[in-house]
Coordinates of C-alpha atoms in Angstrom, one line a residue:
X1 CA 160.1 -112.0 137.3
X2 CA 162.0 -108.9 136.5
X3 CA 162.2 -109.8 132.9
X4 CA 158.4 -110.6 133.0
X5 CA 157.7 -107.2 134.6
X6 CA 159.8 -105.5 132.0
X7 CA 158.0 -107.4 129.2
X8 CA 154.6 -106.6 130.6
X9 CA 155.6 -103.0 131.0
X10 CA 156.8 -102.8 127.5
X11 CA 153.4 -104.4 126.3
X12 CA 151.6 -101.9 128.4
X13 CA 153.5 -99.0 126.9
X14 CA 152.8 -100.3 123.4
X15 CA 149.1 -100.6 124.1
X16 CA 149.0 -97.1 125.5
X17 CA 150.7 -95.7 122.4
X18 CA 148.3 -97.6 120.1
X19 CA 145.3 -96.3 122.1
X20 CA 146.6 -92.7 122.0
X21 CA 147.1 -93.0 118.2
X22 CA 143.6 -94.3 117.8
X23 CA 142.3 -91.5 120.0
X24 CA 144.1 -88.9 117.9
X25 CA 142.7 -90.5 114.6
X26 CA 139.2 -90.5 116.2
X27 CA 139.6 -86.9 117.2
X28 CA 140.7 -85.8 113.7
X29 CA 137.8 -87.8 112.1
X30 CA 135.4 -86.2 114.5
X31 CA 136.8 -82.7 113.6
X32 CA 136.4 -83.3 109.9
X33 CA 132.8 -84.5 110.4
X34 CA 132.0 -81.5 112.5
X35 CA 133.5 -79.1 110.0
X36 CA 131.6 -80.8 107.1
X37 CA 128.3 -80.6 109.0
X38 CA 129.0 -76.9 109.7
X39 CA 129.6 -76.2 106.1
X40 CA 126.3 -77.9 105.1
X41 CA 124.5 -75.9 107.7
X42 CA 125.9 -72.6 106.4
X43 CA 124.9 -73.5 102.7
X44 CA 121.4 -74.5 103.8
X45 CA 121.0 -71.3 105.8
X46 CA 122.1 -69.3 102.7
X47 CA 119.6 -71.0 100.5
X48 CA 116.8 -70.5 103.0
X49 CA 117.7 -66.9 103.3
X50 CA 117.7 -66.4 99.6
X51 CA 114.4 -68.2 99.3
X52 CA 112.8 -66.0 102.0
X53 CA 114.0 -62.8 100.3
X54 CA 111.6 -60.7 98.1
X55 CA 112.0 -60.0 94.4
X56 CA 113.6 -56.7 95.3
X57 CA 116.5 -58.6 96.9
X58 CA 117.5 -60.1 93.6
X59 CA 119.0 -58.6 90.5
X60 CA 116.7 -58.6 87.5
X61 CA 117.4 -60.4 84.2
X62 CA 117.8 -57.0 82.5
X63 CA 120.6 -56.0 85.0
X64 CA 118.6 -53.7 87.3
X65 CA 119.0 -54.1 91.0
X66 CA 115.4 -53.1 91.7
X67 CA 112.8 -55.1 89.7
X68 CA 112.7 -58.2 87.7
X69 CA 111.4 -57.9 84.1
X70 CA 108.4 -60.2 83.2
X71 CA 107.2 -58.3 80.1
X72 CA 106.3 -60.5 77.1
X73 CA 108.5 -60.3 74.0
X74 CA 107.4 -57.5 71.6
X75 CA 105.9 -58.1 68.2
X76 CA 108.1 -57.2 65.2
X77 CA 106.1 -56.3 62.1
X78 CA 106.8 -58.7 59.2
X79 CA 108.5 -61.3 61.5
X80 CA 105.9 -63.8 62.7
X81 CA 108.4 -66.0 64.5
X82 CA 109.1 -63.2 67.1
X83 CA 105.4 -63.3 68.2
X84 CA 105.3 -67.1 68.9
X85 CA 105.9 -66.7 72.6
X86 CA 102.9 -64.5 73.3
X87 CA 100.3 -64.8 70.5
X88 CA 97.5 -67.2 71.5
X89 CA 94.0 -66.8 70.0
X90 CA 91.4 -68.4 67.7
X91 CA 90.0 -66.2 65.0
X92 CA 87.1 -66.8 62.6
X93 CA 86.5 -64.9 59.4
X94 CA 84.3 -65.3 56.4
X95 CA 83.5 -63.6 53.1
X96 CA 84.9 -63.2 49.7
X97 CA 86.0 -66.1 47.6
X98 CA 88.0 -63.7 45.3
X99 CA 91.0 -63.7 47.7
X100 CA 90.3 -67.0 49.3
X101 CA 93.3 -68.9 47.8
X102 CA 95.6 -66.2 49.0
X103 CA 94.1 -65.9 52.5
X104 CA 94.4 -69.7 52.9
X105 CA 98.1 -69.4 52.1
X106 CA 98.7 -66.4 54.4
X107 CA 96.9 -68.2 57.3
X108 CA 98.9 -71.4 56.8
X109 CA 102.3 -69.7 56.8
X110 CA 101.4 -67.4 59.7
X111 CA 100.1 -70.3 61.8
X112 CA 103.4 -72.3 61.2
X113 CA 105.2 -69.5 62.9
X114 CA 102.6 -68.9 65.5
X115 CA 101.2 -72.4 66.6
X116 CA 99.1 -71.0 69.4
X117 CA 97.1 -69.0 66.8
X118 CA 94.3 -70.5 64.8
X119 CA 92.6 -68.6 62.0
X120 CA 89.6 -70.2 60.2
X121 CA 88.4 -68.5 57.0
X122 CA 85.4 -69.5 55.1
X123 CA 84.9 -68.3 51.5
X124 CA 81.1 -67.7 51.4
X125 CA 81.0 -64.7 49.2
X126 CA 81.3 -61.0 50.1
X127 CA 77.6 -60.6 50.8
X128 CA 77.7 -63.5 53.3
X129 CA 80.9 -62.1 54.8
X130 CA 79.3 -58.7 55.5
X131 CA 76.2 -60.4 56.9
X132 CA 78.2 -62.6 59.3
X133 CA 80.4 -59.7 60.3
X134 CA 77.3 -57.6 61.1
X135 CA 75.8 -60.4 63.0
X136 CA 79.1 -60.7 65.1
X137 CA 79.4 -64.4 64.4
X138 CA 82.9 -63.8 63.0
X139 CA 85.8 -61.8 64.2
X140 CA 86.5 -60.3 60.7
X141 CA 84.7 -60.2 57.4
X142 CA 86.0 -59.9 53.8
X143 CA 84.6 -58.3 50.8
X144 CA 85.6 -57.4 47.3
X145 CA 83.2 -54.5 47.4
X146 CA 83.4 -51.8 50.1
X147 CA 80.5 -51.8 52.4
X148 CA 77.7 -49.3 51.6
X149 CA 76.8 -46.6 54.0
X150 CA 73.7 -48.3 55.2
X151 CA 75.6 -51.6 55.7
X152 CA 78.2 -49.7 57.8
X153 CA 75.6 -48.1 59.9
X154 CA 73.9 -51.5 60.7
X155 CA 77.3 -53.1 61.5
X156 CA 78.4 -50.3 63.8
X157 CA 75.1 -50.4 65.6
X158 CA 75.5 -54.1 66.2
X159 CA 79.3 -54.0 67.1
X160 CA 79.3 -50.8 69.0
X161 CA 82.5 -49.7 67.2
X162 CA 83.7 -48.1 64.0
X163 CA 84.0 -50.4 60.9
X164 CA 87.4 -50.2 59.3
X165 CA 88.2 -51.3 55.7
X166 CA 91.6 -52.7 55.3
X167 CA 92.7 -53.3 51.7
X168 CA 94.9 -56.3 51.1
X169 CA 95.6 -56.8 47.4
X170 CA 94.3 -56.1 44.0
X171 CA 92.9 -58.7 41.7
X172 CA 91.7 -59.1 38.1
X173 CA 88.3 -60.3 37.2
X174 CA 88.9 -62.3 33.9
X175 CA 86.6 -63.7 31.3
X176 CA 87.3 -67.5 31.3
X177 CA 86.0 -69.3 28.3
X178 CA 85.8 -72.9 27.0
X179 CA 86.1 -72.9 23.1
X180 CA 88.0 -75.6 21.4
X181 CA 90.5 -74.3 18.8
X182 CA 90.3 -70.8 20.0
X183 CA 93.5 -70.0 21.9
X184 CA 93.2 -66.3 21.8
X185 CA 89.9 -64.3 22.1
X186 CA 89.6 -60.5 21.9
X187 CA 86.5 -58.7 23.3
X188 CA 85.7 -55.0 23.5
X189 CA 83.4 -53.4 26.1
X190 CA 80.4 -53.3 23.8
X191 CA 80.7 -56.9 22.8
X192 CA 81.3 -58.1 26.3
X193 CA 78.2 -56.3 27.5
X194 CA 76.2 -57.7 24.6
X195 CA 77.1 -61.3 25.6
X196 CA 76.0 -60.9 29.1
X197 CA 72.8 -59.0 28.1
X198 CA 71.9 -61.8 25.7
X199 CA 72.0 -59.8 22.5
X200 CA 75.2 -61.5 21.3
X201 CA 74.3 -65.2 21.4
X202 CA 76.6 -67.2 19.1
X203 CA 80.4 -67.5 19.0
X204 CA 80.5 -66.7 15.3
X205 CA 78.5 -63.5 15.8
X206 CA 79.7 -60.7 13.5
X207 CA 80.9 -58.5 16.4
X208 CA 83.1 -61.2 17.8
X209 CA 84.4 -62.2 14.3
X210 CA 85.4 -58.6 13.5
X211 CA 87.5 -58.5 16.7
X212 CA 89.1 -61.9 15.9
X213 CA 89.8 -62.1 12.2
X214 CA 92.3 -64.8 12.4
X215 CA 90.3 -67.1 14.7
X216 CA 88.1 -70.0 13.5
X217 CA 84.9 -69.3 15.5
X218 CA 82.4 -72.1 15.8
X219 CA 78.7 -71.7 15.1
X220 CA 77.9 -72.5 18.8
X221 CA 75.6 -70.9 21.3
X222 CA 77.2 -68.8 24.0
X223 CA 76.5 -70.1 27.5
X224 CA 76.8 -67.3 30.0
X225 CA 77.9 -68.4 33.5
X226 CA 77.5 -65.9 36.5
X227 CA 77.5 -66.0 40.2
X228 CA 74.5 -67.4 42.0
X229 CA 75.5 -65.9 45.4
X230 CA 76.0 -62.4 46.7
X231 CA 79.4 -61.6 45.5
X232 CA 82.0 -58.8 45.5
X233 CA 83.4 -60.3 42.3
X234 CA 80.0 -59.7 40.7
X235 CA 80.0 -56.1 42.1
X236 CA 83.4 -55.5 40.4
X237 CA 82.2 -57.0 37.1
X238 CA 78.8 -55.4 37.0
X239 CA 80.3 -52.1 38.1
X240 CA 82.7 -52.2 35.1
X241 CA 79.9 -53.1 32.7
X242 CA 77.8 -50.1 34.1
X243 CA 80.7 -47.8 33.4
X244 CA 81.3 -48.9 29.8
X245 CA 77.8 -49.7 28.6
X246 CA 74.8 -47.4 28.9
X247 CA 72.5 -50.3 28.0
X248 CA 73.8 -52.5 30.9
X249 CA 73.6 -49.6 33.4
X250 CA 69.9 -49.0 32.3
X251 CA 68.8 -52.6 32.1
X252 CA 70.8 -54.4 34.9
X253 CA 72.9 -52.0 36.9
X254 CA 75.6 -53.0 39.4
X255 CA 75.9 -54.7 42.8
X256 CA 76.8 -57.9 44.6
X257 CA 73.5 -59.3 43.3
X258 CA 71.7 -58.4 40.1
X259 CA 68.9 -59.8 37.9
X260 CA 70.8 -61.6 35.2
X261 CA 69.2 -61.4 31.7
X262 CA 70.8 -64.8 30.7
X263 CA 73.0 -67.5 31.9
X264 CA 73.3 -70.1 34.7
X265 CA 74.7 -69.6 38.1
X266 CA 77.7 -71.0 40.0
X267 CA 78.4 -70.8 43.7
X268 CA 81.6 -68.8 44.3
X269 CA 84.5 -68.2 42.1
X270 CA 85.3 -71.9 42.1
X271 CA 81.8 -72.8 41.2
X272 CA 81.8 -70.6 38.1
X273 CA 85.3 -71.8 37.1
X274 CA 84.0 -75.5 37.4
X275 CA 80.9 -74.8 35.1
X276 CA 83.1 -73.1 32.5
X277 CA 85.6 -76.0 32.6
X278 CA 82.9 -78.6 32.1
X279 CA 80.7 -77.0 29.5
X280 CA 81.8 -76.3 26.0
X281 CA 80.8 -72.8 24.6
X282 CA 80.6 -71.3 28.0
X283 CA 82.1 -68.0 29.3
X284 CA 82.1 -66.7 32.9
X285 CA 83.9 -64.1 35.1
X286 CA 86.2 -65.3 37.8
X287 CA 89.2 -64.0 39.7
X288 CA 92.5 -64.5 37.8
X289 CA 94.0 -67.2 40.1
X290 CA 90.9 -69.5 39.7
X291 CA 91.2 -69.4 35.9
X292 CA 95.0 -70.0 36.1
X293 CA 94.5 -72.9 38.6
X294 CA 91.8 -74.5 36.4
X295 CA 93.9 -74.1 33.2
X296 CA 91.1 -72.0 31.6
X297 CA 91.5 -69.8 28.6
X298 CA 91.1 -66.0 29.3
X299 CA 90.0 -63.4 27.0
X300 CA 92.1 -60.3 26.1
X301 CA 90.1 -57.1 26.8
X302 CA 90.2 -53.7 25.3
X303 CA 90.9 -51.1 28.0
X304 CA 89.8 -47.4 28.1
X305 CA 93.0 -46.4 26.2
X306 CA 92.0 -48.7 23.3
X307 CA 94.6 -51.3 24.0
X308 CA 93.9 -55.0 24.1
X309 CA 95.3 -56.2 27.5
X310 CA 96.0 -59.7 28.7
X311 CA 95.2 -60.3 32.4
X312 CA 98.4 -60.6 34.4
X313 CA 100.1 -59.5 37.6
X314 CA 101.7 -56.5 35.7
X315 CA 98.5 -55.3 34.1
X316 CA 96.6 -55.7 37.4
X317 CA 99.2 -53.5 39.2
X318 CA 99.1 -51.0 36.4
X319 CA 95.3 -50.4 37.0
X320 CA 96.0 -49.2 40.6
X321 CA 98.4 -46.4 39.6
X322 CA 97.1 -42.9 40.3
X323 CA 93.9 -44.0 42.2
X324 CA 92.5 -41.5 44.6
X325 CA 92.4 -42.8 48.2
X326 CA 89.8 -41.5 50.5
X327 CA 90.2 -41.5 54.3
X328 CA 88.0 -44.6 54.7
X329 CA 89.9 -46.4 52.0
X330 CA 86.7 -47.2 50.1
X331 CA 87.8 -46.8 46.5
X332 CA 87.5 -48.2 43.0
X333 CA 90.2 -49.0 40.3
X334 CA 87.8 -50.2 37.7
X335 CA 88.2 -49.1 34.1
X336 CA 91.6 -47.5 34.7
X337 CA 92.8 -45.0 32.1
X338 CA 96.3 -46.4 32.2
X339 CA 97.6 -47.5 28.8
X340 CA 98.8 -51.0 30.1
X341 CA 96.1 -51.4 32.7
X342 CA 93.7 -54.4 32.6
X343 CA 90.2 -52.9 32.7
X344 CA 88.4 -55.1 35.2
X345 CA 90.4 -54.9 38.5
X346 CA 89.2 -54.6 42.1
X347 CA 90.7 -54.3 45.5
X348 CA 89.6 -56.6 48.3
X349 CA 89.2 -55.7 51.9
X350 CA 89.3 -57.2 55.4
X351 CA 86.5 -55.7 57.5
X352 CA 87.2 -55.3 61.1
X353 CA 85.9 -53.4 64.0
X354 CA 88.1 -50.5 65.4
X355 CA 87.5 -52.0 68.9
X356 CA 87.1 -55.5 70.1
X357 CA 86.4 -57.1 73.5
X358 CA 89.1 -59.8 73.4
X359 CA 92.6 -58.4 73.7
X360 CA 94.3 -61.6 72.6
X361 CA 92.2 -61.7 69.4
X362 CA 93.1 -58.1 68.8
X363 CA 96.8 -58.8 69.1
X364 CA 96.6 -61.9 66.9
X365 CA 94.5 -60.2 64.2
X366 CA 96.8 -57.2 64.1
X367 CA 99.9 -59.4 63.8
X368 CA 98.4 -61.6 61.0
X369 CA 97.3 -58.6 58.9
X370 CA 100.6 -56.7 59.5
X371 CA 102.6 -59.8 58.4
X372 CA 100.3 -60.4 55.4
X373 CA 100.9 -57.0 54.0
X374 CA 104.6 -57.3 54.6
X375 CA 106.2 -60.8 54.1
X376 CA 103.0 -62.1 52.7
X377 CA 103.5 -59.9 49.5
X378 CA 105.6 -62.6 47.9
X379 CA 102.9 -65.2 48.3
X380 CA 100.3 -62.8 46.8
X381 CA 102.4 -62.2 43.7
X382 CA 103.0 -66.0 43.2
X383 CA 99.2 -66.4 43.1
X384 CA 98.6 -63.6 40.7
X385 CA 97.4 -60.9 43.1
X386 CA 98.9 -57.5 42.8
X387 CA 100.3 -56.0 46.1
X388 CA 99.3 -52.6 47.4
X389 CA 101.4 -49.6 46.5
X390 CA 103.7 -48.3 49.2
X391 CA 101.3 -45.3 49.8
X392 CA 98.3 -47.5 50.2
X393 CA 100.1 -50.0 52.3
X394 CA 101.1 -47.4 54.8
X395 CA 97.5 -46.2 55.0
X396 CA 96.3 -49.8 55.6
X397 CA 98.8 -50.4 58.3
X398 CA 97.6 -47.2 60.0
X399 CA 94.2 -48.7 60.1
X400 CA 95.5 -52.0 61.5
X401 CA 97.6 -50.3 64.2
X402 CA 94.4 -48.4 65.3
X403 CA 92.5 -51.5 66.3
X404 CA 92.1 -51.7 70.1
X405 CA 89.9 -53.0 72.8
X406 CA 86.9 -51.6 74.6

């Protein structure tokens, strides 16, 4: 019995020790759980406290302890990619076909860098552009001839704001012709005026032959091709003829539309180029890039200094040297006195209102124009358009910068 008692006592002791150990383990496990729960509560309370705090309780992204900066990134002139985050607008423009190939390229490159901006430009002729601009159906117009005083008055009355002329580039108006076997053709002012007046009617006329002694000129009627729409290119061309020919000035005059003595019409620069390309014996006036793109031959013209000048980027640029620039930037570079200047050169303008209602459109329009006159210069030169001089560019950028909202 004693041994049994001792054995039972030993078993009891062992059980008590096991139970005590288990209790200690349980106590330590509970303590860990409690501490973990407490830590979670502390973290949650910190998050809630931070969430309930105002903006003034948080440091700003710029490092200030007072306010958080939410300003949009600024626009950097000439760098369209920096404006991507904030520019968002749809712009519509219409007008001159003279710069249309260039504007299409400028728009495409700018939109690639600014995908939230869409710019739609329709080449409908300078007259149509001025009309749509005045009717407020477009956000900007385009013209190869500066608006007349009466046109400006009508537009300002409709838009309730000042009209601004923003020059973009210079371009040459060339005489494209279709004459087999004649790779080079020289024309002086008198003969050129005679062709478009209808007094010089055949390609082997004595006046043309005298200027081209080495050419084999065919006995073929001259088919004159002119614009059929209201056109700034026509204004440049007829303005030049009025300067160099008293007969032209007296009989026809100058303007975006005139009563043509002879010839057939084509819609836009591309329309005239197409007619010349298709019809043998024809000659018509188009902007340089259209003739180049169509592979048309171009006449060499005698300038005011007496030199025969081939149309090119260089001779176009030479025509703009020394031009007087009025405050409103409505000027002419036709019939330049420069020795190496091509004689029929004109500027082309974007027409905008000094104030617009839509701030987003203002911002996008200013960014596009600023980029075009900066980084867009290389594109212009590739297409045969002469960029503005540094002096003129600075004045144009001032006009752009002045555009604001009502």
